[in-house]
Amino acid sequence: MKRLGRYSGYNLQALRRDVIAGVVVGIVAIPLGMSFAIASGVNPEYGLYTVIIGGLLISLLGGSRFQIGGPTGAFVPILLGVVIQFGYQDLLLAGMLAGILLVIFGLLKLGSLIKFIPRPVVIGFTAGIAVIIFTGQIGNFTGIQAEQEEGFLLKMQALAAAADTINIYSLIVASVSLAAILLTPRILPKVPGALVGLILSTLAAVLFFPGNVATIGSVYGDIPSQLPQLQFPAVTLDKIIYLLPSAIAIALLGGVESLLSATVADNMAKTKHHSNRELVGQGIANIAVPLFGGIPATGAIARTATNIRNKAFSPVSGVVHCIFVLLILLLLAPYASAIPLASMAPILMVVAWNMSERKEVVHIIRMRTFDSFILAVTFVLTVLADLTVGVGCGLLLAFVVFVKRMSAVLFVKDEQILVKETDGLRICQFEGPLFFGSTDILEKVVEKAMREEPDSLVLDLQKVSYMDTSAEAALHKLVEHYKKASKQLLLLGVHGQPERLLKKTGLLAKIGKEHTVNKREEAVRICTS
């Protein structure tokens, strides 16, 4: 109730809006939760546990008014890789470690920093994830009995090698599901297409092809009609060490996706989320979810948008969606065992298609800039290697490009060396940031000044907004040289961050207060008097 106090005017009408929105989102979340769990290599009920526990805590503790949490497609490649390499139990520990990291990120107030990941990198790995999800469902869609392999190329090779095992019944069931998913929004806009596709295709399989299509029950067994008992993952130092890279990837991806989802919600509903509180809420949810056997959760953009479109008023809608899914689990779980895997494949394929950012990809690639290259590298490495490699290389490239662009911003007037020379006085005026990427320009000025040794040198820093320790070191070298030569060196217009840095390093004190001025005329007077 304390949190509801932040939303003035909460009444029965607002509660009604939250209940309706929560039920609609719950209907959408059920097939998606099971589908994402299966795509991640675990039993479908674990996806429902994530929706219930993770979604509840994210709604109660997060920093976004309309955020809906749960399993998402972005996690699929990472989680599947962990399951294949280490197993389901270690996936639980990796998720818990990721939750701890997210809480730390929030407490350190890193929410705003995560949002600064370059857009080409975000679009590149999102499109790469979409390709992995889409191709990962080809087997279930067609009924091909291929070996489960880790890695895109190996998966494609395994599918090609087992192409002769295509099941025509699976193809028919999947096609019915896909057609319903695509047509329902046109015929019944307010009805979730995924739910209609799941029901119609399941009925088709049960009535016309009994026993000829793989189902949840035949592959994973019956879905329990209850939440599991609390279980704590086995923790050892060795496990923490080898699972830490996966946990970091899950935490970073979960943080980015949750904040992106919260931003989308802000744009749709004209609200403002609290990024650090959102990270802490996401972290607590991911610490708790593994205790119930669930997989990692984050903010789900599509479900959050659905929540807003159905006129939710507060986080109560997120709580209602979790309660609804829990009731379905308790009352109707036995019927879910009859759902064919072929019915769920189109759901994930459509999700992958919608999340692929295909228009943005085409737009940025057509620009043929550094951003195009960054996007392409991130996308290709995400698909062919893994998400960590793709994002890591994308960020590294973006950093290099950023440094190159920022270094080009620095400008030293008059061929970057000489501005004015009178009676042994030289004034060098800098414009732009002085940092490690532009120190080569600064060092040329230093070398020129040390070689020609004018009687007085004025460094005009009035238009320098930023300076790092690399630039400070170059300046320190010049100050030392002029002191030994018993000549004058003045700093003109040092202010803001550069002034604070030079005070901390002691260089400003070494130069002396009498040699730091704020006006050009004053600098000329001192040097010529």
XYZ file of C-alpha atoms in Angstrom:
529
model
C 0.000 0.000 0.000
C 2.952 2.345 0.595
C 3.874 2.164 -3.055
C 0.282 2.758 -4.136
C 0.422 5.975 -2.141
C 2.643 7.393 -4.856
C -0.231 7.112 -7.328
C -2.816 9.693 -6.368
C -6.430 8.903 -7.088
C -6.190 5.135 -6.679
C -9.770 3.890 -6.318
C -12.083 1.088 -7.438
C -11.982 2.329 -11.025
C -8.182 2.203 -11.003
C -8.302 -1.282 -9.468
C -10.683 -2.421 -12.211
C -8.277 -1.131 -14.872
C -5.366 -2.939 -13.195
C -7.292 -6.224 -12.953
C -8.340 -6.164 -16.617
C -4.837 -5.256 -17.812
C -3.268 -7.865 -15.509
C -5.509 -10.657 -16.794
C -4.788 -9.771 -20.429
C -1.038 -9.671 -19.802
C -1.302 -12.953 -17.885
C -2.949 -14.605 -20.885
C -0.081 -13.388 -23.081
C 2.568 -14.400 -20.543
C 1.545 -18.071 -20.221
C 2.511 -19.302 -23.710
C 5.532 -16.997 -23.827
C 6.791 -18.138 -20.432
C 6.619 -21.806 -21.416
C 8.054 -21.137 -24.892
C 11.068 -19.207 -23.606
C 11.773 -21.907 -21.039
C 11.702 -24.649 -23.687
C 13.907 -22.559 -26.016
C 16.350 -22.126 -23.120
C 16.641 -25.910 -22.760
C 14.616 -26.351 -19.557
C 11.131 -27.615 -18.669
C 8.210 -25.319 -19.571
C 6.946 -25.001 -16.003
C 10.163 -23.214 -15.031
C 9.121 -20.379 -17.318
C 5.794 -20.133 -15.494
C 7.570 -20.076 -12.123
C 9.649 -17.176 -13.453
C 6.529 -15.298 -14.546
C 4.910 -15.771 -11.136
C 7.822 -15.127 -8.769
C 10.014 -12.873 -10.899
C 7.123 -10.862 -12.291
C 5.659 -10.329 -8.816
C 8.887 -8.991 -7.299
C 9.700 -6.821 -10.316
C 6.272 -5.175 -10.117
C 6.508 -4.669 -6.353
C 10.142 -3.558 -6.079
C 11.105 -2.145 -9.481
C 11.361 1.494 -10.494
C 8.893 1.508 -13.380
C 5.168 2.041 -12.921
C 4.051 -0.337 -15.667
C 6.960 -2.776 -16.014
C 6.015 -6.425 -16.547
C 8.794 -8.865 -15.734
C 9.415 -12.441 -16.737
C 11.499 -14.612 -19.066
C 12.350 -12.994 -22.404
C 13.777 -14.025 -25.746
C 16.965 -12.025 -25.229
C 18.108 -14.483 -22.557
C 17.565 -17.598 -24.697
C 21.043 -17.893 -26.305
C 22.870 -17.339 -23.008
C 20.656 -19.647 -20.954
C 20.710 -22.421 -23.542
C 24.486 -22.210 -23.670
C 24.729 -22.485 -19.867
C 22.332 -25.454 -19.800
C 24.212 -27.308 -22.551
C 27.628 -26.617 -21.023
C 26.931 -26.800 -17.286
C 23.388 -28.102 -16.733
C 20.140 -26.795 -15.282
C 21.302 -26.647 -11.639
C 24.231 -24.415 -12.532
C 21.875 -22.206 -14.535
C 20.021 -21.511 -11.272
C 23.248 -20.434 -9.598
C 24.239 -18.278 -12.575
C 20.847 -16.551 -12.388
C 21.257 -15.929 -8.669
C 24.756 -14.479 -9.175
C 23.348 -12.239 -11.902
C 20.697 -11.030 -9.445
C 23.368 -10.139 -6.892
C 25.283 -8.209 -9.574
C 22.139 -6.305 -10.571
C 21.540 -5.270 -6.965
C 25.155 -4.071 -6.771
C 24.730 -2.139 -10.035
C 21.647 -0.430 -8.619
C 23.239 0.399 -5.261
C 26.259 1.867 -7.074
C 23.815 3.974 -9.112
C 24.952 2.552 -12.445
C 21.467 2.612 -13.948
C 22.177 5.702 -16.021
C 25.494 4.281 -17.273
C 23.967 1.089 -18.653
C 21.690 3.213 -20.818
C 24.727 4.662 -22.604
C 25.458 1.467 -24.529
C 25.631 2.635 -28.190
C 22.482 2.009 -30.211
C 24.282 0.124 -33.035
C 25.500 -2.380 -30.428
C 21.998 -2.768 -28.931
C 20.389 -3.207 -32.354
C 23.154 -5.563 -33.485
C 22.863 -7.975 -30.574
C 19.057 -7.742 -30.553
C 18.914 -8.698 -34.238
C 21.448 -11.463 -33.598
C 19.357 -12.863 -30.747
C 16.292 -12.762 -33.007
C 18.093 -14.874 -35.622
C 19.183 -17.386 -32.973
C 15.653 -17.693 -31.556
C 14.038 -18.000 -34.984
C 16.430 -20.637 -36.305
C 16.325 -22.450 -32.963
C 12.639 -23.206 -33.524
C 13.005 -24.704 -37.007
C 13.298 -28.172 -35.481
C 10.083 -27.874 -33.463
C 8.239 -26.264 -36.375
C 9.145 -29.024 -38.824
C 9.426 -31.917 -36.381
C 13.032 -32.580 -37.448
C 14.785 -34.840 -34.949
C 18.224 -33.212 -34.867
C 20.983 -33.457 -32.274
C 21.046 -30.514 -29.849
C 24.197 -28.548 -30.625
C 25.672 -25.378 -29.186
C 26.534 -22.743 -31.761
C 24.647 -21.438 -34.778
C 26.638 -23.182 -37.504
C 26.598 -26.548 -35.720
C 22.834 -26.266 -35.209
C 22.284 -25.504 -38.881
C 24.484 -28.431 -39.881
C 22.594 -30.766 -37.532
C 19.239 -29.644 -38.967
C 20.471 -30.124 -42.523
C 21.815 -33.593 -41.714
C 18.463 -34.639 -40.205
C 16.266 -33.029 -42.876
C 14.882 -36.433 -43.873
C 13.123 -36.692 -40.471
C 10.637 -33.871 -41.206
C 7.260 -34.623 -39.643
C 4.383 -33.524 -41.901
C 1.993 -33.520 -38.939
C 4.214 -31.098 -37.028
C 4.320 -28.858 -40.093
C 0.521 -28.797 -40.302
C 0.069 -28.093 -36.583
C 2.722 -25.344 -36.654
C 1.125 -23.794 -39.739
C -2.270 -23.675 -38.014
C -0.676 -21.949 -35.032
C 1.201 -19.469 -37.212
C -1.884 -18.616 -39.276
C -3.908 -17.969 -36.104
C -1.161 -15.782 -34.628
C -1.006 -13.646 -37.777
C -4.746 -13.441 -38.506
C -6.176 -12.974 -34.998
C -4.992 -9.345 -34.579
C -6.832 -8.451 -37.799
C -10.048 -10.239 -36.910
C -10.080 -9.891 -33.102
C -7.636 -7.074 -32.232
C -8.110 -7.387 -28.477
C -7.525 -11.138 -28.311
C -3.907 -12.399 -27.930
C -2.990 -14.191 -31.153
C -0.503 -16.463 -29.370
C -3.248 -17.868 -27.148
C -5.596 -18.462 -30.082
C -2.833 -20.151 -32.063
C -1.937 -22.362 -29.134
C -5.532 -23.472 -28.546
C -6.480 -24.077 -32.186
C -3.307 -25.934 -33.104
C -3.480 -28.057 -29.948
C -7.076 -29.010 -30.769
C -6.030 -29.885 -34.326
C -3.233 -32.119 -33.024
C -5.455 -33.856 -30.455
C -8.387 -34.391 -32.811
C -6.641 -35.251 -36.073
C -3.068 -36.357 -35.298
C -3.100 -37.992 -31.831
C 0.295 -39.476 -31.007
C 1.939 -38.176 -34.187
C 3.238 -34.855 -32.859
C 5.675 -34.278 -29.983
C 3.988 -32.559 -27.022
C 5.094 -30.985 -23.757
C 3.982 -34.124 -21.952
C 5.782 -36.554 -24.296
C 9.062 -34.628 -24.145
C 9.115 -33.034 -20.682
C 6.473 -34.942 -18.737
C 3.403 -33.557 -17.007
C 3.482 -29.983 -15.704
C 3.037 -29.980 -11.895
C -0.051 -28.095 -10.724
C 1.807 -26.370 -7.895
C 4.819 -24.231 -7.132
C 7.941 -26.225 -6.228
C 9.415 -26.268 -2.745
C 12.184 -23.823 -1.973
C 15.585 -25.093 -3.025
C 18.957 -23.370 -2.698
C 21.436 -24.019 -5.548
C 24.623 -25.788 -4.536
C 27.365 -23.154 -4.207
C 31.108 -23.734 -4.391
C 33.961 -21.353 -5.159
C 34.805 -23.282 -8.317
C 31.216 -22.948 -9.573
C 31.164 -19.231 -8.868
C 34.398 -18.769 -10.818
C 33.366 -20.663 -13.949
C 29.799 -19.328 -13.910
C 30.798 -15.705 -13.324
C 31.217 -14.790 -17.034
C 27.726 -16.138 -17.763
C 26.332 -14.352 -14.700
C 27.877 -11.058 -15.830
C 26.387 -11.501 -19.309
C 22.946 -12.261 -17.837
C 23.160 -9.282 -15.464
C 24.252 -6.816 -18.140
C 21.686 -8.038 -20.644
C 18.946 -8.100 -18.011
C 19.856 -4.598 -16.874
C 19.910 -3.212 -20.401
C 16.644 -4.867 -21.427
C 14.812 -3.857 -18.245
C 15.869 -0.224 -18.654
C 14.981 -0.258 -22.351
C 11.574 -1.659 -21.459
C 11.107 0.980 -18.750
C 12.068 3.688 -21.263
C 9.532 2.358 -23.773
C 6.914 2.448 -20.997
C 7.860 6.048 -20.173
C 7.443 7.083 -23.803
C 4.069 5.349 -24.093
C 2.578 6.455 -20.764
C 4.400 9.785 -20.249
C 5.954 8.587 -16.984
C 9.509 8.561 -15.632
C 11.134 5.469 -14.166
C 13.807 5.254 -11.467
C 16.653 3.394 -13.163
C 18.634 2.383 -10.070
C 15.550 1.195 -8.192
C 14.625 -0.787 -11.287
C 18.010 -2.553 -11.236
C 17.699 -3.361 -7.541
C 14.172 -4.735 -8.064
C 15.345 -6.822 -11.020
C 18.249 -8.085 -8.940
C 16.119 -9.139 -5.976
C 13.715 -10.903 -8.343
C 16.563 -12.853 -9.939
C 17.958 -13.823 -6.546
C 14.560 -15.194 -5.533
C 13.499 -16.892 -8.796
C 16.143 -19.675 -8.699
C 14.893 -20.676 -5.249
C 11.710 -21.815 -7.036
C 13.504 -23.345 -10.004
C 12.857 -20.392 -12.310
C 15.105 -18.976 -15.006
C 16.377 -15.358 -15.138
C 13.784 -12.615 -15.558
C 13.870 -9.066 -16.832
C 11.513 -6.375 -18.089
C 9.534 -7.667 -21.060
C 8.965 -4.904 -23.606
C 6.026 -6.509 -25.456
C 4.168 -7.473 -22.274
C 4.849 -4.060 -20.720
C 3.438 -2.381 -23.833
C 0.391 -4.687 -23.657
C -0.076 -3.670 -20.042
C -0.123 0.021 -20.954
C -2.377 -0.456 -23.991
C -4.934 -2.133 -21.741
C -4.995 0.985 -19.540
C -3.190 -0.283 -16.451
C -3.035 2.292 -13.679
C -0.293 1.048 -11.351
C 2.040 -1.890 -10.525
C -1.035 -3.722 -9.238
C -1.630 -4.868 -12.828
C 1.731 -6.645 -12.746
C 0.776 -8.349 -9.474
C -2.581 -9.405 -10.956
C -0.864 -10.906 -13.991
C 1.268 -13.065 -11.669
C -1.746 -14.182 -9.617
C -3.624 -15.067 -12.811
C -0.754 -17.227 -14.086
C -0.522 -18.906 -10.663
C -4.248 -19.775 -10.751
C -3.898 -21.217 -14.251
C -0.934 -23.295 -13.063
C -2.873 -24.617 -10.064
C -6.111 -25.334 -11.929
C -5.240 -26.159 -15.543
C -1.645 -27.448 -15.546
C -2.575 -31.049 -16.566
C -4.122 -29.783 -19.818
C -0.910 -27.982 -20.802
C 0.850 -31.322 -21.219
C -1.107 -31.876 -24.432
C 0.303 -28.731 -26.111
C 2.456 -29.711 -29.124
C 5.947 -28.244 -29.368
C 5.036 -27.382 -32.961
C 2.286 -25.110 -31.622
C 4.779 -23.098 -29.580
C 7.459 -22.759 -32.249
C 5.553 -20.115 -34.289
C 5.014 -18.058 -31.133
C 8.761 -17.723 -30.657
C 9.361 -17.197 -34.359
C 6.911 -14.284 -34.406
C 8.519 -12.874 -31.243
C 11.923 -13.127 -32.946
C 10.601 -11.409 -36.068
C 9.085 -8.566 -34.041
C 12.221 -8.033 -31.953
C 14.620 -8.194 -34.919
C 14.767 -4.389 -35.404
C 14.943 -5.149 -39.144
C 14.009 -1.603 -40.218
C 16.652 -0.074 -37.949
C 19.233 -2.585 -39.173
C 18.564 -1.717 -42.828
C 18.545 2.016 -42.040
C 21.901 1.999 -40.240
C 23.586 -0.365 -42.733
C 22.512 1.876 -45.632
C 24.211 4.846 -43.938
C 27.609 3.153 -44.527
C 29.240 4.793 -41.531
C 31.284 3.477 -38.616
C 27.958 2.747 -36.924
C 27.083 0.414 -39.799
C 30.312 -1.495 -39.253
C 29.785 -1.684 -35.480
C 26.252 -3.038 -35.974
C 27.383 -5.618 -38.537
C 30.249 -6.893 -36.366
C 28.026 -7.107 -33.270
C 25.318 -8.949 -35.216
C 27.634 -11.460 -36.932
C 29.596 -12.286 -33.769
C 26.408 -12.608 -31.687
C 25.080 -15.175 -34.157
C 28.295 -17.059 -34.954
C 30.051 -16.876 -31.567
C 27.854 -15.789 -28.667
C 26.260 -12.740 -27.126
C 29.194 -11.937 -24.838
C 31.685 -11.901 -27.714
C 29.328 -9.906 -29.946
C 28.557 -7.225 -27.383
C 32.161 -7.086 -26.143
C 33.600 -6.550 -29.612
C 30.815 -4.109 -30.485
C 31.542 -2.013 -27.396
C 35.276 -2.102 -28.079
C 34.758 -0.911 -31.653
C 32.340 1.779 -30.487
C 34.916 2.949 -27.939
C 37.679 3.144 -30.561
C 35.401 5.070 -32.933
C 34.366 7.411 -30.110
C 37.996 8.149 -29.220
C 38.811 8.795 -32.884
C 35.882 11.177 -33.264
C 36.615 13.015 -30.020
C 40.302 13.388 -30.880
C 39.264 15.067 -34.128
C 37.293 17.633 -32.121
C 40.459 19.134 -30.572
C 41.662 22.142 -32.536
C 44.740 24.304 -32.016
C 44.547 27.544 -33.942
C 46.958 28.440 -36.730
C 48.107 25.043 -37.945
C 47.766 23.635 -34.436
C 51.003 25.370 -33.292
C 51.276 29.144 -33.539
C 48.629 31.786 -32.972
C 50.566 34.957 -32.121
C 54.259 35.702 -31.692
C 55.468 39.097 -30.414
C 58.668 39.898 -28.488
C 59.274 36.264 -27.653
C 55.641 35.683 -26.633
C 53.646 32.791 -28.044
C 49.963 32.074 -27.340
C 48.529 28.665 -28.166
C 44.753 28.461 -28.070
C 43.098 25.037 -27.630
C 39.486 24.204 -28.449
C 37.949 20.866 -27.481
C 38.725 18.068 -25.007
C 42.296 17.304 -23.966
C 42.418 13.562 -23.295
C 44.446 10.467 -24.155
C 42.982 10.339 -27.662
C 44.227 13.849 -28.479
C 47.506 14.003 -26.559
C 49.476 13.535 -29.793
C 48.340 17.026 -30.836
C 49.173 18.427 -27.406
C 52.579 16.745 -27.441
C 53.376 18.376 -30.807
C 52.695 21.744 -29.205
C 54.872 20.791 -26.240
C 57.741 19.601 -28.453
C 57.541 22.739 -30.610
C 57.576 24.982 -27.536
C 60.489 23.096 -25.958
C 62.469 23.163 -29.206
C 61.988 26.847 -30.063
C 61.751 28.072 -26.455
C 59.976 31.427 -26.730
C 60.655 33.684 -23.756
C 57.005 33.434 -22.689
C 54.371 30.848 -23.521
C 50.645 31.217 -22.814
C 48.377 28.182 -23.063
C 44.843 29.421 -23.687
C 42.486 26.777 -22.199
C 39.313 28.866 -22.106
C 37.574 26.554 -24.594
C 38.814 23.296 -23.078
C 35.893 21.651 -21.275
C 37.596 18.387 -20.307
C 41.099 17.198 -19.481
C 42.369 13.792 -18.347
C 45.603 12.717 -16.659
C 47.292 11.918 -19.984
C 46.932 15.552 -21.038
C 47.950 16.669 -17.553
C 51.140 14.625 -17.859
C 52.037 16.353 -21.143
C 51.431 19.756 -19.547
C 53.497 18.739 -16.522
C 56.415 17.945 -18.823
C 56.186 21.412 -20.385
C 55.936 23.165 -16.988
C 59.053 21.339 -15.733
C 60.985 22.315 -18.870
C 60.072 25.994 -18.546
C 60.959 26.085 -14.860
C 64.412 24.639 -15.580
C 64.897 27.144 -18.399
C 63.781 30.005 -16.091
C 61.173 31.152 -18.612
C 57.541 32.147 -18.203
C 54.577 29.829 -18.765
C 51.041 31.034 -18.123
C 47.687 29.277 -18.185
C 44.785 31.327 -19.493
C 41.149 30.618 -18.634
C 41.433 27.345 -16.706
C 37.995 26.539 -15.265
C 35.561 23.724 -14.525
C 36.789 20.133 -14.705
C 40.321 20.977 -16.003
C 40.846 23.343 -13.060
C 39.683 20.699 -10.566
C 41.998 18.095 -12.104
C 45.040 20.384 -12.076
C 44.354 21.253 -8.439
C 44.156 17.568 -7.463
C 47.399 16.696 -9.255
C 49.218 19.697 -7.769
C 50.188 21.085 -11.172
C 48.224 24.297 -10.653
C 50.113 24.950 -7.419
C 53.438 24.240 -9.153
C 52.634 26.760 -11.893
C 51.692 29.329 -9.249
C 48.624 31.478 -8.817
C 50.391 34.451 -10.352
C 50.771 32.488 -13.594
C 47.094 31.605 -14.018
C 44.962 34.375 -15.508
C 41.462 34.772 -16.870
C 41.924 37.457 -19.531
C 44.095 37.480 -22.623
C 45.092 41.122 -22.134
C 46.325 40.337 -18.643
C 48.460 37.445 -19.936
C 50.047 39.675 -22.600
C 50.718 42.429 -20.013
C 52.453 40.013 -17.628
C 54.617 38.495 -20.363
C 55.633 41.809 -21.964
C 56.176 43.885 -18.834
